[in-house]
CSV table of C-alpha atoms in Angstrom, one decimal:
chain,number,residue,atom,x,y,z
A,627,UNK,CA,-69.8,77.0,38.1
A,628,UNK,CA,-69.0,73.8,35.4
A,629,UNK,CA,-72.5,74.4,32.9
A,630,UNK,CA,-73.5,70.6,32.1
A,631,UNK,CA,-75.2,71.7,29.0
A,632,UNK,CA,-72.1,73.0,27.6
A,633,UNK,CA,-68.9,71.4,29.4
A,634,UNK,CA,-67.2,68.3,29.0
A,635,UNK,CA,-69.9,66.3,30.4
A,636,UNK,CA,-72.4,67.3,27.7
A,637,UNK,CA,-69.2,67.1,24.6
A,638,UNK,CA,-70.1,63.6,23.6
A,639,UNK,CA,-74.3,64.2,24.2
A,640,UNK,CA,-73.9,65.8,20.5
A,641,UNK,CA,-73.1,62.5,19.1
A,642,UNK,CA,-75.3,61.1,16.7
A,643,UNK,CA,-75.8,57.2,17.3
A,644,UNK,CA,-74.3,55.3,14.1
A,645,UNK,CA,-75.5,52.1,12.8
A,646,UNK,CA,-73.3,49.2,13.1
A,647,UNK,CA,-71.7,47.5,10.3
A,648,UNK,CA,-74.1,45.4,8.5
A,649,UNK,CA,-71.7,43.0,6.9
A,650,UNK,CA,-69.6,42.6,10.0
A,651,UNK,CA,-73.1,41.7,11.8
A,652,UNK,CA,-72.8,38.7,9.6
A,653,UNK,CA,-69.8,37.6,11.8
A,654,UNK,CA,-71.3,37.2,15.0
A,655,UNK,CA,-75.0,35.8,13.2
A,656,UNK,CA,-73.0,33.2,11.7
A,657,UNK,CA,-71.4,32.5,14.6
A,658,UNK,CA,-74.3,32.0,17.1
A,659,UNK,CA,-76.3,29.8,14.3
A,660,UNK,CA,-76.0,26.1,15.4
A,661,UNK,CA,-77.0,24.6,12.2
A,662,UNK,CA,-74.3,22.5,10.9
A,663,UNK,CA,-75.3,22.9,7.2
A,664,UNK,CA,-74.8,26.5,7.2
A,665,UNK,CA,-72.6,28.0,4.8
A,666,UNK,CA,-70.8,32.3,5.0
A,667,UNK,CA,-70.9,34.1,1.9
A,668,UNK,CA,-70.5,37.4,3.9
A,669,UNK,CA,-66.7,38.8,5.3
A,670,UNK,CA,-64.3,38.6,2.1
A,671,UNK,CA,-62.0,36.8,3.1
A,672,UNK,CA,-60.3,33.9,0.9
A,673,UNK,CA,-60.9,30.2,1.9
A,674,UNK,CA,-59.6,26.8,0.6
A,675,UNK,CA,-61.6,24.0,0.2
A,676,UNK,CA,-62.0,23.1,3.7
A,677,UNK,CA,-63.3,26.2,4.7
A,678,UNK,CA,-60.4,27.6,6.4
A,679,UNK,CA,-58.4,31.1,5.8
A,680,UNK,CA,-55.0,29.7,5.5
A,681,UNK,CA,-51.5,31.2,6.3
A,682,UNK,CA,-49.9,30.9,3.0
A,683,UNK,CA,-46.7,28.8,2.7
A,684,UNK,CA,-44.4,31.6,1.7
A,685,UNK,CA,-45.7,34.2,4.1
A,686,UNK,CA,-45.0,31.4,7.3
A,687,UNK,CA,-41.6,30.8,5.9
A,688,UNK,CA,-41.0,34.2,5.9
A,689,UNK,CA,-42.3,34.9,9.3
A,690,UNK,CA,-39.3,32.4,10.4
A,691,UNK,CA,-36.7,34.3,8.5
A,692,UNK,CA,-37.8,37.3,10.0
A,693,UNK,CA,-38.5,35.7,13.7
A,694,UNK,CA,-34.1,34.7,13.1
A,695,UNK,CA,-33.1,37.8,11.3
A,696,UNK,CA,-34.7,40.7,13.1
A,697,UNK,CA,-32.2,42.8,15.0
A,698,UNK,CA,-34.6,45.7,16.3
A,699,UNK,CA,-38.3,46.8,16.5
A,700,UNK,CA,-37.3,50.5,16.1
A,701,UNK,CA,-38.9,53.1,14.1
A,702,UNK,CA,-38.5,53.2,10.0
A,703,UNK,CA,-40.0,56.6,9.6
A,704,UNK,CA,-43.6,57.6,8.1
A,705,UNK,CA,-42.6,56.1,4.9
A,706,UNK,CA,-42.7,52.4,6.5
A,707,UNK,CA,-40.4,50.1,4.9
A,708,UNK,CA,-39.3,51.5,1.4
A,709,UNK,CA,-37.9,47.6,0.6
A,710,UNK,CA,-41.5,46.5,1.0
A,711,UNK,CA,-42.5,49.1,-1.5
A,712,UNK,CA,-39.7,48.9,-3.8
A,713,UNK,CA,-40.5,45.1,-4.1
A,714,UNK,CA,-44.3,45.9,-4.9
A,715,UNK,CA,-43.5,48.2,-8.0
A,716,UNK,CA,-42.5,45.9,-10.8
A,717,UNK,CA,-45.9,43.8,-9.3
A,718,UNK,CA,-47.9,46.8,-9.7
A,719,UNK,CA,-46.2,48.9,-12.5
A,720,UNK,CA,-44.1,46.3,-14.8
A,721,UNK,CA,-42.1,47.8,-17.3
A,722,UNK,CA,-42.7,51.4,-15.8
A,723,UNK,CA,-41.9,50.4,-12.2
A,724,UNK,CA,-38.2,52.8,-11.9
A,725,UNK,CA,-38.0,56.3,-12.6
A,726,UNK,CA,-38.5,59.5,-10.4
A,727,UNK,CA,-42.0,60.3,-11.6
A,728,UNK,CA,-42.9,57.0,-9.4
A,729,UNK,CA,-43.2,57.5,-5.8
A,730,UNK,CA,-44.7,55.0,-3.0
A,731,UNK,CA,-45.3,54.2,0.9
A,732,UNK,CA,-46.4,51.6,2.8
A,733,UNK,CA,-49.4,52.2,4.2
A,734,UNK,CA,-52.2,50.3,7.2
A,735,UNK,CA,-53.9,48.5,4.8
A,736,UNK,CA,-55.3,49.0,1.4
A,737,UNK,CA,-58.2,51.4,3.3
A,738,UNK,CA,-54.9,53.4,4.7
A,739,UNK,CA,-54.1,54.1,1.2
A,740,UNK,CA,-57.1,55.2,0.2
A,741,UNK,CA,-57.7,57.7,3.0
A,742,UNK,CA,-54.1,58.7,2.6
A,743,UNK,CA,-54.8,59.5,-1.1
A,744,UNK,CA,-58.2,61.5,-0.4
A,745,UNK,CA,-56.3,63.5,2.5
A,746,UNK,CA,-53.5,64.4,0.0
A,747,UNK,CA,-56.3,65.2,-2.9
A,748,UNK,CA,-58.3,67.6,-0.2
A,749,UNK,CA,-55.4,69.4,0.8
A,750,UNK,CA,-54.5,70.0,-2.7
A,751,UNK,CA,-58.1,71.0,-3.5
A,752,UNK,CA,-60.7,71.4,-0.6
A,753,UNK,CA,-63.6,69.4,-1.8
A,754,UNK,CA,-62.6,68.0,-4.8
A,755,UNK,CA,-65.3,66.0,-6.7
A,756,UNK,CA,-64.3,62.1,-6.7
A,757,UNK,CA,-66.5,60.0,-9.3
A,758,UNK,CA,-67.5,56.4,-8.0
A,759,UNK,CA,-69.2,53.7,-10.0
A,760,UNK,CA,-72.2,52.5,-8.4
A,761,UNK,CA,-72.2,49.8,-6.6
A,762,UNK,CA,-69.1,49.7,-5.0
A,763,UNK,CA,-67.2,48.8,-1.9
A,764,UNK,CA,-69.1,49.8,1.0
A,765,UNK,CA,-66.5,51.8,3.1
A,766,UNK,CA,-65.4,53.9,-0.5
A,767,UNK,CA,-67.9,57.0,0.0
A,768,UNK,CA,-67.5,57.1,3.5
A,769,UNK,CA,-63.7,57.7,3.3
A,770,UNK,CA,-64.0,60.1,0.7
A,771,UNK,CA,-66.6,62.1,2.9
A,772,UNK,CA,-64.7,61.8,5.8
A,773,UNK,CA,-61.6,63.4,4.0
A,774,UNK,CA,-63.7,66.4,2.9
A,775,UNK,CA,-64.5,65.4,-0.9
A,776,UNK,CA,-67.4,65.4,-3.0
A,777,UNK,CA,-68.6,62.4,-3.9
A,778,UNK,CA,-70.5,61.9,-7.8
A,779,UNK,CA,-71.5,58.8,-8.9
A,780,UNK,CA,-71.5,56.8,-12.5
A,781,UNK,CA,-73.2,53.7,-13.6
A,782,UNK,CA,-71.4,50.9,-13.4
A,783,UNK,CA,-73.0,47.5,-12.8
A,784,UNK,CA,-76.4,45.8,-14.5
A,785,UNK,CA,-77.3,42.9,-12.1
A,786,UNK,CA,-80.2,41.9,-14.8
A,787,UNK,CA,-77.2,41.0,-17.1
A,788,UNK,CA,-74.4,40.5,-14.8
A,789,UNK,CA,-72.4,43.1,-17.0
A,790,UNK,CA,-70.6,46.8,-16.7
A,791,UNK,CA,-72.9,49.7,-17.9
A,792,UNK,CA,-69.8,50.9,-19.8
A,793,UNK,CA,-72.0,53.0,-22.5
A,794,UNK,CA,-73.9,55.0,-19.0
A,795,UNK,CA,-70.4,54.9,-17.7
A,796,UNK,CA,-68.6,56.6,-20.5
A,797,UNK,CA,-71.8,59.3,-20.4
A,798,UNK,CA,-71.2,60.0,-16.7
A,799,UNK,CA,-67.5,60.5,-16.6
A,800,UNK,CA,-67.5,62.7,-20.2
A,801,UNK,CA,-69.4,64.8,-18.0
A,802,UNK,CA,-66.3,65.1,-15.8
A,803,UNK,CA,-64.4,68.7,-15.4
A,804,UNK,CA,-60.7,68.9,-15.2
A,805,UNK,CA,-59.6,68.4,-11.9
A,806,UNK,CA,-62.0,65.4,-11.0
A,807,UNK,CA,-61.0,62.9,-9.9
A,808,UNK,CA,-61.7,59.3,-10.9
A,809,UNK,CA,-61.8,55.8,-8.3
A,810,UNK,CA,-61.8,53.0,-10.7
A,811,UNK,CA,-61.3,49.0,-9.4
A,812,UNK,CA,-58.3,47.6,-10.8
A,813,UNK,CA,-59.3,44.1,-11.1
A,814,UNK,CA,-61.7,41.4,-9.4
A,815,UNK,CA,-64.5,44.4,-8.7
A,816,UNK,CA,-65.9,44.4,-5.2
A,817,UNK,CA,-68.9,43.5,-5.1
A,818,UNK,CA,-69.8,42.5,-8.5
A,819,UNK,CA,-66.9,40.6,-9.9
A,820,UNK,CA,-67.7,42.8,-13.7
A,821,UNK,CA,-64.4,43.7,-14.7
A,822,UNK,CA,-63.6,46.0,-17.8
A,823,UNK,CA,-62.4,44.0,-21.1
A,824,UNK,CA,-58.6,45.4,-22.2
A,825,UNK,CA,-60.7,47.5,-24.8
A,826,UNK,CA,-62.8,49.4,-22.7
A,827,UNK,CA,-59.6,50.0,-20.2
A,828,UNK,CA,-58.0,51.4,-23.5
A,829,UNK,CA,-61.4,53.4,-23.9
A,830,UNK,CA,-61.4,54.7,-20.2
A,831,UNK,CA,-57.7,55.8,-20.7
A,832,UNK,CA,-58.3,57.6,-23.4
A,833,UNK,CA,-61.4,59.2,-21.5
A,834,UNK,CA,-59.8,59.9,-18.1
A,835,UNK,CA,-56.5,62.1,-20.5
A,836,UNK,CA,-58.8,63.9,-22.5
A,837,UNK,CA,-60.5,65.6,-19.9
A,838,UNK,CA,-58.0,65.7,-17.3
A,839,UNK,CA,-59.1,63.8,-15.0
A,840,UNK,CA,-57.0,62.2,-12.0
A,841,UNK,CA,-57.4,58.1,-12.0
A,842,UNK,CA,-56.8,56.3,-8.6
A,843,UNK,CA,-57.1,53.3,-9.1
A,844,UNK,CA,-58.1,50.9,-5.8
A,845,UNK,CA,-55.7,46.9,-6.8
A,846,UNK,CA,-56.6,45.1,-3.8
A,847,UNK,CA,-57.2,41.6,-5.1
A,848,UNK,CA,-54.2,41.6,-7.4
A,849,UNK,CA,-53.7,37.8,-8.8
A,850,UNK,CA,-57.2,37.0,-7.6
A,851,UNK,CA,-58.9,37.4,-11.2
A,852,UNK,CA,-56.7,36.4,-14.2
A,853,UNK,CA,-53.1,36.1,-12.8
A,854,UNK,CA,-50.7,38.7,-11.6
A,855,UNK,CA,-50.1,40.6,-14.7
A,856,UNK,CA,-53.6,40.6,-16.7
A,857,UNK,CA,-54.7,41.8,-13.2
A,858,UNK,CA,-52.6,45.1,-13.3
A,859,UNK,CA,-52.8,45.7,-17.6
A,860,UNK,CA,-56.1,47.7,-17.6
A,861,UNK,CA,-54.3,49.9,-14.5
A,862,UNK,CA,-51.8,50.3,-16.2
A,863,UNK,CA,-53.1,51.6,-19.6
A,864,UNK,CA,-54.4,54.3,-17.3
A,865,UNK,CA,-51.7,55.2,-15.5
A,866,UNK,CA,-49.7,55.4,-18.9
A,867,UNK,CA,-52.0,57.7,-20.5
A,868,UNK,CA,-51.8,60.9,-18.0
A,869,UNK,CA,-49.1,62.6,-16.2
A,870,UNK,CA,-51.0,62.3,-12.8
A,871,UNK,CA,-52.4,59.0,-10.6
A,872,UNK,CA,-52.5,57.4,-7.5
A,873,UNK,CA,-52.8,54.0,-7.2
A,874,UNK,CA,-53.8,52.4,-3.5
A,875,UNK,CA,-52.7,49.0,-2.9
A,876,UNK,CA,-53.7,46.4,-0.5
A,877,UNK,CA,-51.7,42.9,0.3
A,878,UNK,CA,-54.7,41.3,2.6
A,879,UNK,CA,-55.9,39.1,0.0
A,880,UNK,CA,-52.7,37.9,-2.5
A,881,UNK,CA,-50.5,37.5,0.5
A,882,UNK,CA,-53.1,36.7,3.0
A,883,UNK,CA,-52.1,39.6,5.6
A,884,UNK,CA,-55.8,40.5,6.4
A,885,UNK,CA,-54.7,41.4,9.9
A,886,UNK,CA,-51.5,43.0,9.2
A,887,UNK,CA,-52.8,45.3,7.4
A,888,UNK,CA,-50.3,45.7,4.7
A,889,UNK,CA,-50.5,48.0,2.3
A,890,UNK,CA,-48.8,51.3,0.1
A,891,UNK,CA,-49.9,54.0,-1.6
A,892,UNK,CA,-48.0,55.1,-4.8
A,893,UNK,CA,-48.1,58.3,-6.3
A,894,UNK,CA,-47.0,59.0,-10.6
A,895,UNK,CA,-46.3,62.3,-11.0
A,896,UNK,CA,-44.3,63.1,-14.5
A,897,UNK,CA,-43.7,66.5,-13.4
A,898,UNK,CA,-40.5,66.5,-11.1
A,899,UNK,CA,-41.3,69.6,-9.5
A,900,UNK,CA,-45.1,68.9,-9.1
A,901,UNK,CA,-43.5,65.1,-7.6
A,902,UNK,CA,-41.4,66.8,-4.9
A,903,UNK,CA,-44.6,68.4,-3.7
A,904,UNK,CA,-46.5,65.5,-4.1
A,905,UNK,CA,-43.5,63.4,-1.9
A,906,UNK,CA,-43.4,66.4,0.8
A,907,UNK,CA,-47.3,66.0,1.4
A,908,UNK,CA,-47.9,62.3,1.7
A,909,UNK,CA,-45.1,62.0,3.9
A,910,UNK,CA,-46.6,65.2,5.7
A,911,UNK,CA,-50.3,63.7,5.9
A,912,UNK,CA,-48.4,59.9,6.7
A,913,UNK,CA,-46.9,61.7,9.7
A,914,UNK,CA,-49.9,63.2,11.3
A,915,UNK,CA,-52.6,60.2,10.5
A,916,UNK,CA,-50.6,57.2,11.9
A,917,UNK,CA,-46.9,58.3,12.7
A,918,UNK,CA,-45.4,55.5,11.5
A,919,UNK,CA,-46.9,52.1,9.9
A,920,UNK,CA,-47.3,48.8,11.0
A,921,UNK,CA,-44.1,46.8,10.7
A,922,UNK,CA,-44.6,43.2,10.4
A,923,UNK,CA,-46.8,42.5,7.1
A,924,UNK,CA,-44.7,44.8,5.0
A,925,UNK,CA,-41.7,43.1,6.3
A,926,UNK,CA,-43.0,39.1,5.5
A,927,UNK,CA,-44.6,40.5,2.5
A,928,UNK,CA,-40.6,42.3,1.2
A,929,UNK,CA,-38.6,39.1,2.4
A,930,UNK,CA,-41.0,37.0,0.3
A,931,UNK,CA,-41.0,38.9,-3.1
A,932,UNK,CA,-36.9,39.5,-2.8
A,933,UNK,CA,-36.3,35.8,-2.2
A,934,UNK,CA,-36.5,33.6,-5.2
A,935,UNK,CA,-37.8,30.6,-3.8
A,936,UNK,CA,-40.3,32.1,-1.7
A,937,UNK,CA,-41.6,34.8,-4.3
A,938,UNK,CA,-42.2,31.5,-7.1
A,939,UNK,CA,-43.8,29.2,-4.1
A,940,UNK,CA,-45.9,32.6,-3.0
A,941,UNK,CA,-46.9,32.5,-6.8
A,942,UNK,CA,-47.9,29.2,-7.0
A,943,UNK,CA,-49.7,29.5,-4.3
A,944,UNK,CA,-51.6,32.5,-5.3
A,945,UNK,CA,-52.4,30.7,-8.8
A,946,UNK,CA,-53.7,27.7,-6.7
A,947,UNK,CA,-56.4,30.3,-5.0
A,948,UNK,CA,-56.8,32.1,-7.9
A,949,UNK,CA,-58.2,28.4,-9.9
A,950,UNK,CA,-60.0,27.2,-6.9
A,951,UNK,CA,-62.4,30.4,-6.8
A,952,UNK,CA,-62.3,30.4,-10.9
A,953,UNK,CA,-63.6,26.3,-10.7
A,954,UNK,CA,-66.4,27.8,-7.9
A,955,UNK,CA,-67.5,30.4,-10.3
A,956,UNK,CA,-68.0,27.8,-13.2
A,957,UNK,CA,-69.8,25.5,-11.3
A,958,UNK,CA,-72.3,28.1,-9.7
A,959,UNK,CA,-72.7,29.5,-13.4
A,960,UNK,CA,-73.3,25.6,-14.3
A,961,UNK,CA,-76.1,25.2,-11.5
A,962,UNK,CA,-78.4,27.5,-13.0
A,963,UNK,CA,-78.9,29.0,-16.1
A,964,UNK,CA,-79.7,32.4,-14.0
A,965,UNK,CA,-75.9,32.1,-12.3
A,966,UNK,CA,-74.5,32.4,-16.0
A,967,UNK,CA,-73.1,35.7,-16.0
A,968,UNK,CA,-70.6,34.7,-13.8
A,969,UNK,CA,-68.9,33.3,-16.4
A,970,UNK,CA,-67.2,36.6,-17.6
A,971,UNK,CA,-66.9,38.1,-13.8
A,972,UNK,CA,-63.6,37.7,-11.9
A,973,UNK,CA,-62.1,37.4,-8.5
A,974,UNK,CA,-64.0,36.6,-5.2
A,975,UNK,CA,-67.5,38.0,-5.7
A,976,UNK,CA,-70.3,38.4,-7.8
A,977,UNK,CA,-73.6,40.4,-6.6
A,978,UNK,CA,-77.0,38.2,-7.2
A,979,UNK,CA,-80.0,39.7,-8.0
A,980,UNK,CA,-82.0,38.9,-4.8
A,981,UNK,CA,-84.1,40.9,-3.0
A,982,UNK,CA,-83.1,41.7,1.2
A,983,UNK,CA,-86.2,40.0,2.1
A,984,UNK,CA,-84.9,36.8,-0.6
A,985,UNK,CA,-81.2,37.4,1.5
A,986,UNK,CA,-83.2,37.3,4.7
A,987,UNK,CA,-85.0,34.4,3.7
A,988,UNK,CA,-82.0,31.9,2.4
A,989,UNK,CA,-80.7,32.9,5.9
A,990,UNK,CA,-83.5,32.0,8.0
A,991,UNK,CA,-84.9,29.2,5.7
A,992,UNK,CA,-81.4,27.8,4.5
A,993,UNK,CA,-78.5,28.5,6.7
A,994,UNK,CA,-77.0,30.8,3.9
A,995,UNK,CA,-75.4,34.1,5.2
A,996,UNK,CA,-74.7,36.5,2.5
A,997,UNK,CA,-74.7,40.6,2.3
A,998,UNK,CA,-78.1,42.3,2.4
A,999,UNK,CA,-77.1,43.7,-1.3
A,1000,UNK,CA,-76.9,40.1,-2.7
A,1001,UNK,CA,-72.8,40.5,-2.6
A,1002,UNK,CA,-71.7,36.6,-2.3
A,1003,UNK,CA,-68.1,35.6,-1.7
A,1004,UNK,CA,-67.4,32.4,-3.7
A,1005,UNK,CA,-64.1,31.6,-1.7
A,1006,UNK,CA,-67.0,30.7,1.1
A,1007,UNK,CA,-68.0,28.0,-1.1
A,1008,UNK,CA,-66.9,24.7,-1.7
A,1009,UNK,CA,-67.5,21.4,-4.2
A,1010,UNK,CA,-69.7,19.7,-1.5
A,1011,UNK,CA,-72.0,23.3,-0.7
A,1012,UNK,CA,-72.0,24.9,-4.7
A,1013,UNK,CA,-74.9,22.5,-5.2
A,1014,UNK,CA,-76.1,22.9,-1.8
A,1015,UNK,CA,-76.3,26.8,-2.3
A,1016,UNK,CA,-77.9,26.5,-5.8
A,1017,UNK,CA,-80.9,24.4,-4.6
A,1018,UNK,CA,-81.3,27.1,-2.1
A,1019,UNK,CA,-80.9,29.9,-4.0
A,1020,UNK,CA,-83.7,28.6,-6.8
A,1021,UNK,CA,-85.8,27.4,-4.0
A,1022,UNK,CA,-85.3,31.2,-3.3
A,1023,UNK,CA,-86.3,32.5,-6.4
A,1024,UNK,CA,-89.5,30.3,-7.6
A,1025,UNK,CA,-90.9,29.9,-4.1
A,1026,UNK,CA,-93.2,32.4,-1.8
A,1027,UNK,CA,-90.0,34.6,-2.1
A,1028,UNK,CA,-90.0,35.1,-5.7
């Protein structure tokens, strides 16, 4: 006789319930409010000027090529489509993109790459200890728990002076044993736009060789911050100064693929034999998480950076976002004398130093929808709502909410 205390029926009864996404709450809040002033600052995703996520030019010409060109939908193996990746290396890498101790594959999104890179680290040493700056990106420790590593933190962010806590950060990771591993933001920091200067990159570098640490190094809003190439130098300092990193790359916000999820993971290893090993795992751990990748982002994203035309329009494009969000940041830090720190901060957000119950309140009072942490996402505003927001968020600040 089936026991309903321990059979099937009782499997999932051991689940514990799990809060929903608080961000993606925003969505449907947003959504449902019928105010017509209201303004998101939640989801990051890129907008123009009117408020709209666009296709970008390049990517919906190369949707056409491929829409005329494509002769099959079958399989390209658990390495997705090397073309794709090939394309991404001098982007990511420069100078050092060729050579055999350089290795990549395209992966579901930047957050594929990521859990790809923690899989292969765990398998290589159960439990490894993965240093994160705090704040960061929400969904980091969770991947890295979920893929069986230890997670220890370093200071990273001071939201009093909108700045990097490099001095605590240099403390934390000189505490570091061999073997650790490092997660450092390659540009445009989510959520608090505070970026390392060139110098401190150099200082980091010469930080993460000495004690052998391994760097892996999360460039998801390449092109976003200073332009294509000052985006990747602080990366690439790294990458040059040890014989080990992975790097995990996402094309959701400098090609606009959100939903394509388009990404690759690349591997340097300067050790052939320790690279071979490297190569077999990946593809190994590819294989078993998601068989084979999705097909269509890496494809638009390869036939735009291997045409001419389309990789300089993609470009200019790019640059176009890139000013518009820089312009947003200057007038916000022009509004107030309180927004000045994000001045020196980069890419599409910045993390304000207000209260949940001050968040709650520019929601409720003001139409203003925004992450419980006081993450913003300028790309949600525009010239018409930057002074719109400011009023709100001083009303905010020197009112019964101060």
């Amino acid at each position: 006789m089936l026991d309903l205390n321990t059979g099937p029926a009782a499997l999932f009864d051991r689940l514990r319930p799990q809060a929903p996404d608080a961000l993606l709450s925003l969505i449907s809040l947003y959504r449902n409010d019928p105010r017509p002033q209201k303004i998101d600052l939640g989801v990051g995703v890129y907008k123009d000027e009117a408020g709209v996520t666009p296709v970008l030019r390049a990517v919906k010409a190369a949707e056409r090529v491929l829409l005329e060109t494509q002769a099959s939908k079958s399989y390209l193996g658990p390495e997705g489509d090397m073309g794709f990746v090939d394309a991404l290396k001098p982007i990511v890498f420069g100078g050092s993109a060729d050579g055999e101790a350089l290795f990549g594959v395209q992966t579901p999104g930047g957050t594929g790459a990521l859990r790809l890179a923690c899989e292969l680290i765990n398998a290589a040493r159960p439990g490894a200890r993965i240093w994160l700056g705090t704040p960061s990106w929400p969904n980091h420790a969770p991947i890295f728990a979920a893929a069986g590593l230890t997670t220890a933190t370093y200071p990273w962010f001071d939201p009093a002076t909108q700045s990097v806590r490099f001095d605590e950060m240099l403390a934390a990771l000189n505490k570091a044993q061999a073997g650790d591993i490092v997660i450092l933001h390659g540009c445009c920091h989510n959520p608090t736009g505070a970026d390392l200067t060139l110098d401190q990159w150099k200082t980091v570098a010469h930080v993460v060789a000495a004690r052998g640490l391994l760097p892996l190094i999360d460039l998801a809003y390449q092109g976003l911050g200073e332009g294509l190439e000052a985006d990747a130098a602080g990366a690439r300092l790294v990458i040059d100064a040890v014989d080990d990193a992975l790097v995990a790359y996402s094309c959701d916000k400098n090609f606009g693929l959100y939903r394509e999820r388009t990404g690759a993971l690349f591997a340097v290893n300067r050790n052939p034999d320790r690279a071979d090993l490297v190569r077999s795992n990946i593809l190994a751990l590819a294989r078993a998480n998601w068989s084979m990748p999705p097909d269509h982002g890496a494809a638009v994203a390869r036939i735009v950076l291997e045409n001419a035309d389309l990789n300089a329009d993609w470009r200019a494009e790019l640059e176009e976002m890139r000013l518009r969000i820089a312009s947003v940041r200057m007038a916000l830090a022009d509004a107030d004398p309180r927004l000045d720190g994000l001045r020196r901060q980069h890419g599409m957000f910045s993390l304000l130093p207000v209260s949940p119950a001050q968040v709650s309140h520019l929601r409720s009072a003001y139409a203003v929808y925004m992450a419980g942490s006081g993450r913003i996402n300028l790309a949600g505003l525009t010239a018409a709502t930057v002074p719109v927001f400011a009023q709100a968020f001083a009303a905010c600040l020197e009112g019964e909410f101060a």
